[in-house]
PDB file of C-alpha atoms and ligand atoms in Angstrom:
ATOM      1  CA  MET A 455     -16.901  15.853  -3.288  1.00  0.00           C
ATOM      2  CA  ALA A 456     -13.460  14.149  -2.652  1.00  0.00           C
ATOM      3  CA  ARG A 457     -13.538  11.089  -0.892  1.00  0.00           C
ATOM      4  CA  LYS A 458     -11.822  10.734   2.341  1.00  0.00           C
ATOM      5  CA  ILE A 459      -9.093   8.214   2.273  1.00  0.00           C
ATOM      6  CA  LEU A 460      -6.454   7.129   4.813  1.00  0.00           C
ATOM      7  CA  LEU A 461      -3.118   5.563   3.332  1.00  0.00           C
ATOM      8  CA  ASP A 462      -1.571   2.833   5.713  1.00  0.00           C
ATOM      9  CA  VAL A 463       2.184   2.413   4.165  1.00  0.00           C
ATOM     10  CA  ASP A 464       5.472   0.933   4.771  1.00  0.00           C
ATOM     11  CA  PRO A 465       7.913   2.951   2.341  1.00  0.00           C
ATOM     12  CA  GLY A 466       9.554   1.920   0.363  1.00  0.00           C
ATOM     13  CA  ILE A 467       9.736   3.450  -2.988  1.00  0.00           C
ATOM     14  CA  ASP A 468       6.936   1.885  -4.358  1.00  0.00           C
ATOM     15  CA  ASP A 469       4.358   3.287  -1.364  1.00  0.00           C
ATOM     16  CA  ALA A 470       6.047   6.670  -1.371  1.00  0.00           C
ATOM     17  CA  VAL A 471       4.582   6.979  -5.217  1.00  0.00           C
ATOM     18  CA  ALA A 472       1.315   5.493  -4.220  1.00  0.00           C
ATOM     19  CA  ILE A 473       1.521   8.396  -1.477  1.00  0.00           C
ATOM     20  CA  CYS A 474       2.460  10.705  -4.121  1.00  0.00           C
ATOM     21  CA  LEU A 475      -0.493   9.474  -6.490  1.00  0.00           C
ATOM     22  CA  ALA A 476      -2.832  10.237  -3.831  1.00  0.00           C
ATOM     23  CA  LEU A 477      -1.683  13.352  -2.594  1.00  0.00           C
ATOM     24  CA  HIS A 478      -1.860  14.598  -5.918  1.00  0.00           C
ATOM     25  CA  GLU A 479      -5.788  13.232  -6.993  1.00  0.00           C
ATOM     26  CA  PRO A 480      -8.282  15.877  -6.620  1.00  0.00           C
ATOM     27  CA  MET A 481     -10.929  12.819  -6.154  1.00  0.00           C
ATOM     28  CA  LEU A 482      -9.335  12.217  -3.109  1.00  0.00           C
ATOM     29  CA  GLU A 483      -8.533  14.254   0.532  1.00  0.00           C
ATOM     30  CA  VAL A 484      -6.229  12.172   2.024  1.00  0.00           C
ATOM     31  CA  VAL A 485      -6.952  12.664   5.869  1.00  0.00           C
ATOM     32  CA  ALA A 486      -4.172  10.701   7.040  1.00  0.00           C
ATOM     33  CA  ILE A 487      -0.863   8.437   6.245  1.00  0.00           C
ATOM     34  CA  THR A 488      -0.244   5.667   8.944  1.00  0.00           C
ATOM     35  CA  ALA A 489       3.460   3.944   9.168  1.00  0.00           C
ATOM     36  CA  THR A 490       4.135   0.594   9.398  1.00  0.00           C
ATOM     37  CA  GLY A 491       6.998  -1.554   9.086  1.00  0.00           C
ATOM     38  CA  GLY A 492       7.490  -3.439   6.306  1.00  0.00           C
ATOM     39  CA  THR A 493       9.931  -2.709   3.572  1.00  0.00           C
ATOM     40  CA  VAL A 494      11.808  -1.380   6.471  1.00  0.00           C
ATOM     41  CA  SER A 495      11.854  -1.112  10.070  1.00  0.00           C
ATOM     42  CA  PRO A 496       8.978   1.012  11.918  1.00  0.00           C
ATOM     43  CA  GLU A 497      11.137   3.583  13.058  1.00  0.00           C
ATOM     44  CA  GLN A 498      13.008   3.970   9.476  1.00  0.00           C
ATOM     45  CA  SER A 499       8.871   3.747   7.738  1.00  0.00           C
ATOM     46  CA  THR A 500       7.865   6.289  10.045  1.00  0.00           C
ATOM     47  CA  LEU A 501      10.776   8.606   9.187  1.00  0.00           C
ATOM     48  CA  ASN A 502       9.967   7.834   5.387  1.00  0.00           C
ATOM     49  CA  VAL A 503       6.339   8.594   5.393  1.00  0.00           C
ATOM     50  CA  GLN A 504       7.338  12.115   7.056  1.00  0.00           C
ATOM     51  CA  ALA A 505      10.332  12.676   4.606  1.00  0.00           C
ATOM     52  CA  VAL A 506       7.863  12.011   1.454  1.00  0.00           C
ATOM     53  CA  VAL A 507       4.870  14.099   2.760  1.00  0.00           C
ATOM     54  CA  GLU A 508       7.686  16.891   3.960  1.00  0.00           C
ATOM     55  CA  GLN A 509       9.163  16.707   0.030  1.00  0.00           C
ATOM     56  CA  LEU A 510       5.619  16.947  -1.171  1.00  0.00           C
ATOM     57  CA  ASP A 511       4.267  19.677   1.239  1.00  0.00           C
ATOM     58  CA  PRO A 512       0.928  19.485  -0.167  1.00  0.00           C
ATOM     59  CA  PRO A 513      -1.504  22.403   0.835  1.00  0.00           C
ATOM     60  CA  ARG A 514      -3.422  20.418   3.248  1.00  0.00           C
ATOM     61  CA  TRP A 515      -1.055  17.949   5.112  1.00  0.00           C
ATOM     62  CA  PRO A 516      -2.695  14.872   6.265  1.00  0.00           C
ATOM     63  CA  ARG A 517      -2.334  13.639   9.897  1.00  0.00           C
ATOM     64  CA  LEU A 518       0.745  11.305  10.282  1.00  0.00           C
ATOM     65  CA  GLY A 519       0.889   8.338  12.485  1.00  0.00           C
ATOM     66  CA  CYS A 520       3.978   6.444  13.943  1.00  0.00           C
ATOM     67  CA  ALA A 521       4.535   2.898  13.265  1.00  0.00           C
ATOM     68  CA  SER A 522       5.256   0.781  16.693  1.00  0.00           C
ATOM     69  CA  PRO A 523       8.366  -0.105  17.317  1.00  0.00           C
ATOM     70  CA  ASP A 524       7.403  -3.024  19.153  1.00  0.00           C
ATOM     71  CA  GLN A 525       5.931  -4.483  15.808  1.00  0.00           C
ATOM     72  CA  ILE A 526       6.983  -7.770  14.981  1.00  0.00           C
ATOM     73  CA  LEU A 527       7.644  -8.528  11.670  1.00  0.00           C
ATOM     74  CA  ARG A 528       8.851 -11.871   9.578  1.00  0.00           C
ATOM     75  CA  ALA A 529      10.653 -10.226   6.960  1.00  0.00           C
ATOM     76  CA  ASP A 530      11.588  -6.986   5.338  1.00  0.00           C
ATOM     77  CA  ARG A 531      13.208  -5.519   1.990  1.00  0.00           C
ATOM     78  CA  ARG A 532      16.400  -3.902   2.844  1.00  0.00           C
ATOM     79  CA  HIS A 533      18.045  -6.446   0.937  1.00  0.00           C
ATOM     80  CA  LEU A 534      16.220  -5.125  -2.180  1.00  0.00           C
ATOM     81  CA  PHE A 535      15.657  -1.449  -1.313  1.00  0.00           C
ATOM     82  CA  GLY A 536      18.642  -0.936   1.184  1.00  0.00           C
ATOM     83  CA  VAL A 537      18.497   0.015   5.220  1.00  0.00           C
ATOM     84  CA  ASP A 538      16.713   3.169   4.254  1.00  0.00           C
ATOM     85  CA  GLY A 539      14.086   1.725   1.616  1.00  0.00           C
ATOM     86  CA  PHE A 540      14.646   4.387  -0.569  1.00  0.00           C
ATOM     87  CA  CYS A 541      17.928   2.830  -2.503  1.00  0.00           C
ATOM     88  CA  GLY A 542      20.303   5.565  -0.328  1.00  0.00           C
ATOM     89  CA  ALA A 543      18.467   8.461  -1.410  1.00  0.00           C
ATOM     90  CA  HIS A 544      18.839  10.562   1.808  1.00  0.00           C
ATOM     91  CA  PHE A 545      16.096  13.133   3.017  1.00  0.00           C
ATOM     92  CA  SER A 546      16.708  15.204   6.052  1.00  0.00           C
ATOM     93  CA  VAL A 547      13.438  15.398   8.308  1.00  0.00           C
ATOM     94  CA  ALA A 548      12.115  17.869  10.917  1.00  0.00           C
ATOM     95  CA  LYS A 549      11.847  17.009  14.400  1.00  0.00           C
ATOM     96  CA  ARG A 550       8.345  16.010  15.468  1.00  0.00           C
ATOM     97  CA  HIS A 551       7.278  16.751  19.120  1.00  0.00           C
ATOM     98  CA  HIS A 552       3.883  15.419  18.947  1.00  0.00           C
ATOM     99  CA  GLN A 553       3.580  12.043  17.421  1.00  0.00           C
ATOM    100  CA  HIS A 554       0.619  10.086  17.900  1.00  0.00           C
ATOM    101  CA  SER A 555       0.556   5.991  16.923  1.00  0.00           C
ATOM    102  CA  SER A 556      -0.388   4.862  13.473  1.00  0.00           C
ATOM    103  CA  VAL A 557      -3.305   2.805  15.531  1.00  0.00           C
ATOM    104  CA  LYS A 558      -4.672   5.892  17.532  1.00  0.00           C
ATOM    105  CA  VAL A 559      -4.458   8.034  14.367  1.00  0.00           C
ATOM    106  CA  ILE A 560      -6.880   5.254  12.251  1.00  0.00           C
ATOM    107  CA  CYS A 561      -9.101   5.117  15.139  1.00  0.00           C
ATOM    108  CA  ASP A 562      -9.660   8.793  15.530  1.00  0.00           C
ATOM    109  CA  GLU A 563      -9.925   9.439  11.791  1.00  0.00           C
ATOM    110  CA  VAL A 564     -12.890   6.840  11.177  1.00  0.00           C
ATOM    111  CA  ARG A 565     -14.230   7.541  14.119  1.00  0.00           C
ATOM    112  CA  SER A 566     -14.605  11.630  13.375  1.00  0.00           C
ATOM    113  CA  ALA A 567     -16.253  10.471   9.998  1.00  0.00           C
ATOM    114  CA  PRO A 568     -17.933   7.344  10.430  1.00  0.00           C
ATOM    115  CA  GLY A 569     -18.763   5.554   7.352  1.00  0.00           C
ATOM    116  CA  ASP A 570     -16.632   8.106   5.069  1.00  0.00           C
ATOM    117  CA  VAL A 571     -13.027   7.187   5.085  1.00  0.00           C
ATOM    118  CA  THR A 572     -11.633   4.392   3.087  1.00  0.00           C
ATOM    119  CA  ILE A 573      -8.385   2.968   4.006  1.00  0.00           C
ATOM    120  CA  VAL A 574      -5.711   1.532   1.384  1.00  0.00           C
ATOM    121  CA  ALA A 575      -3.371  -0.575   3.108  1.00  0.00           C
ATOM    122  CA  THR A 576      -0.010  -1.100   1.239  1.00  0.00           C
ATOM    123  CA  GLY A 577       1.784  -2.726   3.896  1.00  0.00           C
ATOM    124  CA  PRO A 578       1.729  -5.596   6.287  1.00  0.00           C
ATOM    125  CA  LEU A 579      -1.893  -5.165   8.142  1.00  0.00           C
ATOM    126  CA  THR A 580      -0.438  -4.903  11.801  1.00  0.00           C
ATOM    127  CA  ASN A 581      -1.968  -1.679  12.391  1.00  0.00           C
ATOM    128  CA  ILE A 582      -5.397  -2.237  11.025  1.00  0.00           C
ATOM    129  CA  ALA A 583      -5.383  -5.144  12.888  1.00  0.00           C
ATOM    130  CA  ALA A 584      -4.867  -3.591  15.798  1.00  0.00           C
ATOM    131  CA  ALA A 585      -7.249  -0.924  15.140  1.00  0.00           C
ATOM    132  CA  LEU A 586     -10.085  -3.775  15.234  1.00  0.00           C
ATOM    133  CA  ARG A 587      -8.674  -5.466  18.441  1.00  0.00           C
ATOM    134  CA  GLN A 588      -8.901  -1.960  20.160  1.00  0.00           C
ATOM    135  CA  GLN A 589     -12.131  -0.616  19.212  1.00  0.00           C
ATOM    136  CA  PRO A 590     -14.197  -3.738  17.416  1.00  0.00           C
ATOM    137  CA  ASP A 591     -16.914  -1.620  16.513  1.00  0.00           C
ATOM    138  CA  LEU A 592     -14.387   0.340  14.017  1.00  0.00           C
ATOM    139  CA  ALA A 593     -15.207  -1.919  11.218  1.00  0.00           C
ATOM    140  CA  SER A 594     -18.766  -1.177  10.602  1.00  0.00           C
ATOM    141  CA  MET A 595     -17.126   2.638  10.234  1.00  0.00           C
ATOM    142  CA  ILE A 596     -14.762   2.053   7.624  1.00  0.00           C
ATOM    143  CA  ARG A 597     -16.230   2.879   4.482  1.00  0.00           C
ATOM    144  CA  HIS A 598     -14.008   0.413   2.248  1.00  0.00           C
ATOM    145  CA  LEU A 599     -10.460  -1.295   2.931  1.00  0.00           C
ATOM    146  CA  ILE A 600      -8.410  -1.551  -0.140  1.00  0.00           C
ATOM    147  CA  MET A 601      -5.404  -4.340   0.449  1.00  0.00           C
ATOM    148  CA  LEU A 602      -2.606  -4.483  -1.538  1.00  0.00           C
ATOM    149  CA  GLY A 603      -1.229  -8.184  -0.884  1.00  0.00           C
ATOM    150  CA  GLY A 604      -1.474 -11.741  -1.272  1.00  0.00           C
ATOM    151  CA  THR A 605      -1.909 -14.138  -4.788  1.00  0.00           C
ATOM    152  CA  LEU A 606      -4.610 -15.000  -6.590  1.00  0.00           C
ATOM    153  CA  SER A 607      -2.758 -17.946  -8.563  1.00  0.00           C
ATOM    154  CA  GLY A 608       0.857 -16.802  -8.373  1.00  0.00           C
ATOM    155  CA  PRO A 609       3.764 -17.562  -6.669  1.00  0.00           C
ATOM    156  CA  GLY A 610       4.590 -15.662  -3.697  1.00  0.00           C
ATOM    157  CA  ASN A 611       7.308 -13.100  -3.764  1.00  0.00           C
ATOM    158  CA  VAL A 612       8.892 -13.498  -0.228  1.00  0.00           C
ATOM    159  CA  THR A 613       8.575 -17.464   0.087  1.00  0.00           C
ATOM    160  CA  ALA A 614       7.662 -19.703  -3.003  1.00  0.00           C
ATOM    161  CA  ALA A 615       4.183 -19.116  -1.477  1.00  0.00           C
ATOM    162  CA  ALA A 616       3.449 -16.240   0.162  1.00  0.00           C
ATOM    163  CA  GLU A 617       3.482 -12.553  -0.665  1.00  0.00           C
ATOM    164  CA  PHE A 618       5.397  -9.923   1.383  1.00  0.00           C
ATOM    165  CA  ASN A 619       2.867  -7.784   3.058  1.00  0.00           C
ATOM    166  CA  ILE A 620       0.492 -10.771   4.379  1.00  0.00           C
ATOM    167  CA  TYR A 621       3.752 -12.889   5.305  1.00  0.00           C
ATOM    168  CA  CYS A 622       5.075 -10.297   7.489  1.00  0.00           C
ATOM    169  CA  ASP A 623       2.171 -10.389   9.637  1.00  0.00           C
ATOM    170  CA  ALA A 624      -0.018 -13.339   8.633  1.00  0.00           C
ATOM    171  CA  GLU A 625      -1.729 -13.322  12.136  1.00  0.00           C
ATOM    172  CA  ALA A 626      -2.828  -9.713  11.357  1.00  0.00           C
ATOM    173  CA  ALA A 627      -3.642 -10.308   7.948  1.00  0.00           C
ATOM    174  CA  ARG A 628      -6.028 -13.379   8.968  1.00  0.00           C
ATOM    175  CA  GLU A 629      -7.800 -11.316  11.767  1.00  0.00           C
ATOM    176  CA  VAL A 630      -8.531  -8.456   9.113  1.00  0.00           C
ATOM    177  CA  PHE A 631      -9.983 -11.212   6.896  1.00  0.00           C
ATOM    178  CA  HIS A 632     -12.245 -12.453   8.893  1.00  0.00           C
ATOM    179  CA  SER A 633     -13.356  -8.931  10.212  1.00  0.00           C
ATOM    180  CA  GLN A 634     -16.698  -7.204   9.382  1.00  0.00           C
ATOM    181  CA  LEU A 635     -15.188  -5.047   7.245  1.00  0.00           C
ATOM    182  CA  THR A 636     -16.027  -3.797   3.795  1.00  0.00           C
ATOM    183  CA  LYS A 637     -12.909  -5.092   1.916  1.00  0.00           C
ATOM    184  CA  THR A 638     -11.212  -5.656  -1.471  1.00  0.00           C
ATOM    185  CA  LEU A 639      -7.746  -7.430  -2.035  1.00  0.00           C
ATOM    186  CA  VAL A 640      -5.557  -6.292  -4.722  1.00  0.00           C
ATOM    187  CA  PRO A 641      -3.344  -9.638  -5.440  1.00  0.00           C
ATOM    188  CA  ILE A 642       0.013  -8.723  -6.949  1.00  0.00           C
ATOM    189  CA  ASP A 643       0.061 -11.317  -9.497  1.00  0.00           C
ATOM    190  CA  LEU A 644      -2.549  -8.874 -10.462  1.00  0.00           C
ATOM    191  CA  THR A 645      -0.741  -5.557  -9.823  1.00  0.00           C
ATOM    192  CA  ALA A 646       2.494  -7.247 -11.324  1.00  0.00           C
ATOM    193  CA  ARG A 647       0.559  -7.142 -14.971  1.00  0.00           C
ATOM    194  CA  ILE A 648       1.474  -3.027 -15.210  1.00  0.00           C
ATOM    195  CA  LEU A 649       5.287  -2.755 -15.860  1.00  0.00           C
ATOM    196  CA  LEU A 650       6.336   0.882 -15.985  1.00  0.00           C
ATOM    197  CA  SER A 651       9.288   1.319 -18.605  1.00  0.00           C
ATOM    198  CA  PHE A 652      12.562   3.389 -18.144  1.00  0.00           C
ATOM    199  CA  ASP A 653      11.201   6.351 -20.494  1.00  0.00           C
ATOM    200  CA  LEU A 654       8.939   6.973 -17.288  1.00  0.00           C
ATOM    201  CA  LEU A 655      12.509   8.544 -15.832  1.00  0.00           C
ATOM    202  CA  GLU A 656      12.721  11.030 -19.069  1.00  0.00           C
ATOM    203  CA  LYS A 657       9.351  12.006 -18.563  1.00  0.00           C
ATOM    204  CA  LEU A 658       9.158  13.248 -15.048  1.00  0.00           C
ATOM    205  CA  PRO A 659       8.390  16.838 -13.964  1.00  0.00           C
ATOM    206  CA  ALA A 660      11.016  19.157 -13.590  1.00  0.00           C
ATOM    207  CA  GLU A 661      13.495  18.887 -10.637  1.00  0.00           C
ATOM    208  CA  GLU A 662      12.219  22.208  -9.543  1.00  0.00           C
ATOM    209  CA  SER A 663       8.673  21.090  -8.821  1.00  0.00           C
ATOM    210  CA  PRO A 664       8.495  19.075  -5.271  1.00  0.00           C
ATOM    211  CA  ARG A 665       6.902  16.210  -7.185  1.00  0.00           C
ATOM    212  CA  GLY A 666       9.778  16.045 -10.133  1.00  0.00           C
ATOM    213  CA  ARG A 667      12.376  16.155  -7.138  1.00  0.00           C
ATOM    214  CA  LEU A 668      11.061  13.471  -5.262  1.00  0.00           C
ATOM    215  CA  LEU A 669      10.353  11.149  -8.229  1.00  0.00           C
ATOM    216  CA  ARG A 670      13.734  11.811  -9.700  1.00  0.00           C
ATOM    217  CA  GLN A 671      15.786  11.198  -6.624  1.00  0.00           C
ATOM    218  CA  LEU A 672      13.433   8.097  -5.845  1.00  0.00           C
ATOM    219  CA  LEU A 673      12.751   6.058  -9.275  1.00  0.00           C
ATOM    220  CA  PRO A 674      16.519   5.600 -10.615  1.00  0.00           C
ATOM    221  CA  GLY A 675      17.149   3.486  -7.801  1.00  0.00           C
ATOM    222  CA  ALA A 676      14.020   1.371  -8.008  1.00  0.00           C
ATOM    223  CA  PHE A 677      14.968   0.748 -12.066  1.00  0.00           C
ATOM    224  CA  ARG A 678      18.309  -0.160 -10.586  1.00  0.00           C
ATOM    225  CA  THR A 679      17.113  -2.438  -8.040  1.00  0.00           C
ATOM    226  CA  TYR A 680      14.664  -4.253 -10.500  1.00  0.00           C
ATOM    227  CA  ARG A 681      17.460  -4.466 -13.225  1.00  0.00           C
ATOM    228  CA  GLN A 682      20.405  -5.653 -11.012  1.00  0.00           C
ATOM    229  CA  GLN A 683      18.187  -7.939  -8.214  1.00  0.00           C
ATOM    230  CA  LEU A 684      15.287  -9.194 -10.069  1.00  0.00           C
ATOM    231  CA  GLY A 685      16.552  -9.558 -13.663  1.00  0.00           C
ATOM    232  CA  ILE A 686      13.299  -7.003 -14.736  1.00  0.00           C
ATOM    233  CA  GLU A 687      13.610  -4.483 -17.093  1.00  0.00           C
ATOM    234  CA  GLY A 688      11.114  -1.975 -15.745  1.00  0.00           C
ATOM    235  CA  ILE A 689       9.381  -1.574 -12.451  1.00  0.00           C
ATOM    236  CA  HIS A 690       6.104  -3.145 -10.606  1.00  0.00           C
ATOM    237  CA  LEU A 691       4.468  -0.386  -8.557  1.00  0.00           C
ATOM    238  CA  HIS A 692       2.163  -2.655  -6.789  1.00  0.00           C
ATOM    239  CA  ASP A 693       0.874   0.017  -4.131  1.00  0.00           C
ATOM    240  CA  ALA A 694       0.300   2.882  -6.558  1.00  0.00           C
ATOM    241  CA  VAL A 695      -1.936   0.047  -8.549  1.00  0.00           C
ATOM    242  CA  ALA A 696      -4.018   0.055  -5.344  1.00  0.00           C
ATOM    243  CA  VAL A 697      -4.544   4.142  -5.063  1.00  0.00           C
ATOM    244  CA  ILE A 698      -5.927   3.943  -8.506  1.00  0.00           C
ATOM    245  CA  ALA A 699      -8.055   0.896  -7.366  1.00  0.00           C
ATOM    246  CA  ALA A 700      -9.647   3.606  -4.976  1.00  0.00           C
ATOM    247  CA  ILE A 701      -9.566   6.185  -7.375  1.00  0.00           C
ATOM    248  CA  GLU A 702     -11.090   4.195 -10.381  1.00  0.00           C
ATOM    249  CA  PRO A 703     -12.682   1.040  -9.706  1.00  0.00           C
ATOM    250  CA  LYS A 704     -14.336   0.600 -12.749  1.00  0.00           C
ATOM    251  CA  LEU A 705     -10.936  -0.346 -14.530  1.00  0.00           C
ATOM    252  CA  PHE A 706     -10.969  -3.403 -12.002  1.00  0.00           C
ATOM    253  CA  SER A 707     -13.011  -6.635 -11.909  1.00  0.00           C
ATOM    254  CA  THR A 708     -13.651  -8.102  -8.658  1.00  0.00           C
ATOM    255  CA  GLN A 709     -15.487 -11.260  -7.724  1.00  0.00           C
ATOM    256  CA  ARG A 710     -16.761 -12.232  -4.257  1.00  0.00           C
ATOM    257  CA  MET A 711     -14.727 -14.898  -2.241  1.00  0.00           C
ATOM    258  CA  TYR A 712     -13.796 -16.743   0.897  1.00  0.00           C
ATOM    259  CA  GLY A 713     -10.495 -15.525   1.849  1.00  0.00           C
ATOM    260  CA  ASP A 714      -8.497 -16.993   4.599  1.00  0.00           C
ATOM    261  CA  ILE A 715      -4.327 -16.876   5.601  1.00  0.00           C
ATOM    262  CA  GLU A 716      -2.333 -19.799   6.075  1.00  0.00           C
ATOM    263  CA  THR A 717      -0.593 -19.240   9.758  1.00  0.00           C
ATOM    264  CA  GLU A 718       0.754 -22.633  10.759  1.00  0.00           C
ATOM    265  CA  GLY A 719       2.493 -23.855   7.598  1.00  0.00           C
ATOM    266  CA  THR A 720       6.368 -24.485   7.559  1.00  0.00           C
ATOM    267  CA  LEU A 721       6.548 -23.976   3.735  1.00  0.00           C
ATOM    268  CA  THR A 722       3.271 -22.271   3.558  1.00  0.00           C
ATOM    269  CA  HIS A 723       2.964 -19.774   6.052  1.00  0.00           C
ATOM    270  CA  GLY A 724       1.410 -16.585   5.183  1.00  0.00           C
ATOM    271  CA  THR A 725      -0.125 -17.997   1.807  1.00  0.00           C
ATOM    272  CA  THR A 726      -3.273 -16.319   1.100  1.00  0.00           C
ATOM    273  CA  ILE A 727      -6.100 -18.730   0.563  1.00  0.00           C
ATOM    274  CA  LEU A 728      -8.913 -17.845  -1.693  1.00  0.00           C
ATOM    275  CA  ASP A 729     -11.737 -20.444  -2.340  1.00  0.00           C
ATOM    276  CA  ARG A 730     -12.735 -20.454  -5.995  1.00  0.00           C
ATOM    277  CA  ARG A 731     -14.523 -23.703  -5.577  1.00  0.00           C
ATOM    278  CA  LEU A 732     -18.094 -24.082  -7.308  1.00  0.00           C
ATOM    279  CA  HIS A 733     -19.514 -24.756  -3.729  1.00  0.00           C
ATOM    280  CA  PRO A 734     -17.055 -23.192  -0.741  1.00  0.00           C
ATOM    281  CA  GLU A 735     -17.722 -24.680   2.753  1.00  0.00           C
ATOM    282  CA  HIS A 736     -17.757 -20.950   3.968  1.00  0.00           C
ATOM    283  CA  ARG A 737     -19.617 -17.496   2.893  1.00  0.00           C
ATOM    284  CA  PRO A 738     -17.447 -14.856   0.843  1.00  0.00           C
ATOM    285  CA  ASN A 739     -15.836 -12.341   3.242  1.00  0.00           C
ATOM    286  CA  LEU A 740     -13.759 -10.373   0.907  1.00  0.00           C
ATOM    287  CA  ASP A 741     -14.058  -8.885  -2.581  1.00  0.00           C
ATOM    288  CA  VAL A 742     -10.887  -9.956  -4.912  1.00  0.00           C
ATOM    289  CA  VAL A 743      -9.599  -8.228  -7.909  1.00  0.00           C
ATOM    290  CA  VAL A 744      -9.678 -11.090 -10.988  1.00  0.00           C
ATOM    291  CA  ASP A 745      -9.192  -8.436 -13.691  1.00  0.00           C
ATOM    292  CA  LEU A 746      -8.011  -5.162 -14.554  1.00  0.00           C
ATOM    293  CA  ASP A 747      -7.203  -2.882 -17.747  1.00  0.00           C
ATOM    294  CA  SER A 748      -3.808  -2.977 -17.831  1.00  0.00           C
ATOM    295  CA  ALA A 749      -3.233  -0.624 -20.477  1.00  0.00           C
ATOM    296  CA  GLU A 750      -5.526   1.883 -18.859  1.00  0.00           C
ATOM    297  CA  VAL A 751      -4.255   1.541 -15.266  1.00  0.00           C
ATOM    298  CA  THR A 752      -0.545   1.896 -16.195  1.00  0.00           C
ATOM    299  CA  LYS A 753      -1.639   4.803 -18.432  1.00  0.00           C
ATOM    300  CA  ARG A 754      -3.414   6.532 -15.421  1.00  0.00           C
ATOM    301  CA  ILE A 755      -0.217   5.756 -13.452  1.00  0.00           C
ATOM    302  CA  PHE A 756       2.214   7.095 -15.876  1.00  0.00           C
ATOM    303  CA  ASP A 757      -0.191  10.411 -16.780  1.00  0.00           C
ATOM    304  CA  ARG A 758      -0.587  11.061 -13.011  1.00  0.00           C
ATOM    305  CA  LEU A 759       3.587  10.676 -12.536  1.00  0.00           C
ATOM    306  CA  THR A 760       4.443  12.711 -15.304  1.00  0.00           C
ATOM    307  CA  GLN A 761       1.876  15.462 -15.640  1.00  0.00           C
ATOM    308  CA  PRO A 762       3.638  18.689 -15.068  1.00  0.00           C
ATOM    309  CA  ALA A 763       3.913  20.384 -11.567  1.00  0.00           C
TER     310      ALA A 763
HETATM  311  O1  LIG B1326       4.514  -7.626  -2.093  1.00  0.00           O
HETATM  312  C1  LIG B1326       4.383  -6.204  -2.880  1.00  0.00           C
HETATM  313  C2  LIG B1326       4.746  -5.295  -1.392  1.00  0.00           C
HETATM  314  O2  LIG B1326       6.136  -5.482  -1.100  1.00  0.00           O
HETATM  315  C3  LIG B1326       4.530  -4.053  -2.066  1.00  0.00           C
HETATM  316  O3  LIG B1326       3.474  -3.195  -1.062  1.00  0.00           O
HETATM  317  C4  LIG B1326       5.990  -3.671  -1.649  1.00  0.00           C
HETATM  318  O4  LIG B1326       6.011  -1.929  -1.109  1.00  0.00           O
HETATM  319  C5  LIG B1326       6.909  -4.266  -1.159  1.00  0.00           C
HETATM  320  O5  LIG B1326       7.554  -3.848  -0.065  1.00  0.00           O
HETATM  321 CA1  LIG B1327       4.140  -1.825   0.438  1.00  0.00          CA
END
């Protein structure tokens, strides 16, 4: 039976690809996709989630949740991926009348299937923290939270010390780390081992298929940005790797650790602290991915994205 999954995302091309993988995965039933600001503003993120789902038009639509326009974020990625987060690829979206907040959708979906829903969070953790604050008993009803963010031992990617998703709302990340949830952190120095090369573009499904059309509009912009702005020949799809971790956990090795987030430091704000001492002072509160089968994970992503429609 397919596993119920809820995606909490801030699209962005990386998140859009993660949505695409999850919606086409027979082992997963995507019950909802909730938007959070991060890569782009909360309003744009809500539109982007809707655009991706409309473009893919899956046989069974997930519920959609809107990011709060009041969300306060310390950074965004608009300098890299444009105001729309999609490097200018334009998608018009239908007007929606009955919109629910992401936090409400998360609470509803978890409560309607207690113990069954895995959440994959690939943006700042604002919604997850808010849901737990509103309904503290939710923590025991979420099957598993997989969070994409932080670093195990690498440098940050938004400041010298901090990773983007955690830095954007470090206080929320701290609350989530300290919650009773069963959770796994997928740090970006691990996901950065996966680099998709240009030949992906040639192998994408035909323009006629919804997946082919979407990916053909989104991915060239990502390759361009990586080359021109970051000097990297290829693209990292961090968020897609987190979805693969939900589908095929055997490809990932984890270690139990105590993790915390620095919320005060001037130079270190938003840094993920993972205590790997022999005798840490605190009990472990999460699993952390410490290794992965890079070749297999790369292959799984490549094969899924290039599978003919
Ligand atoms: O640091 C990686 C994260 O920032 C990913 O979730 C990606 O979407 C980017 O915005
Ligand atoms: Ca993201």
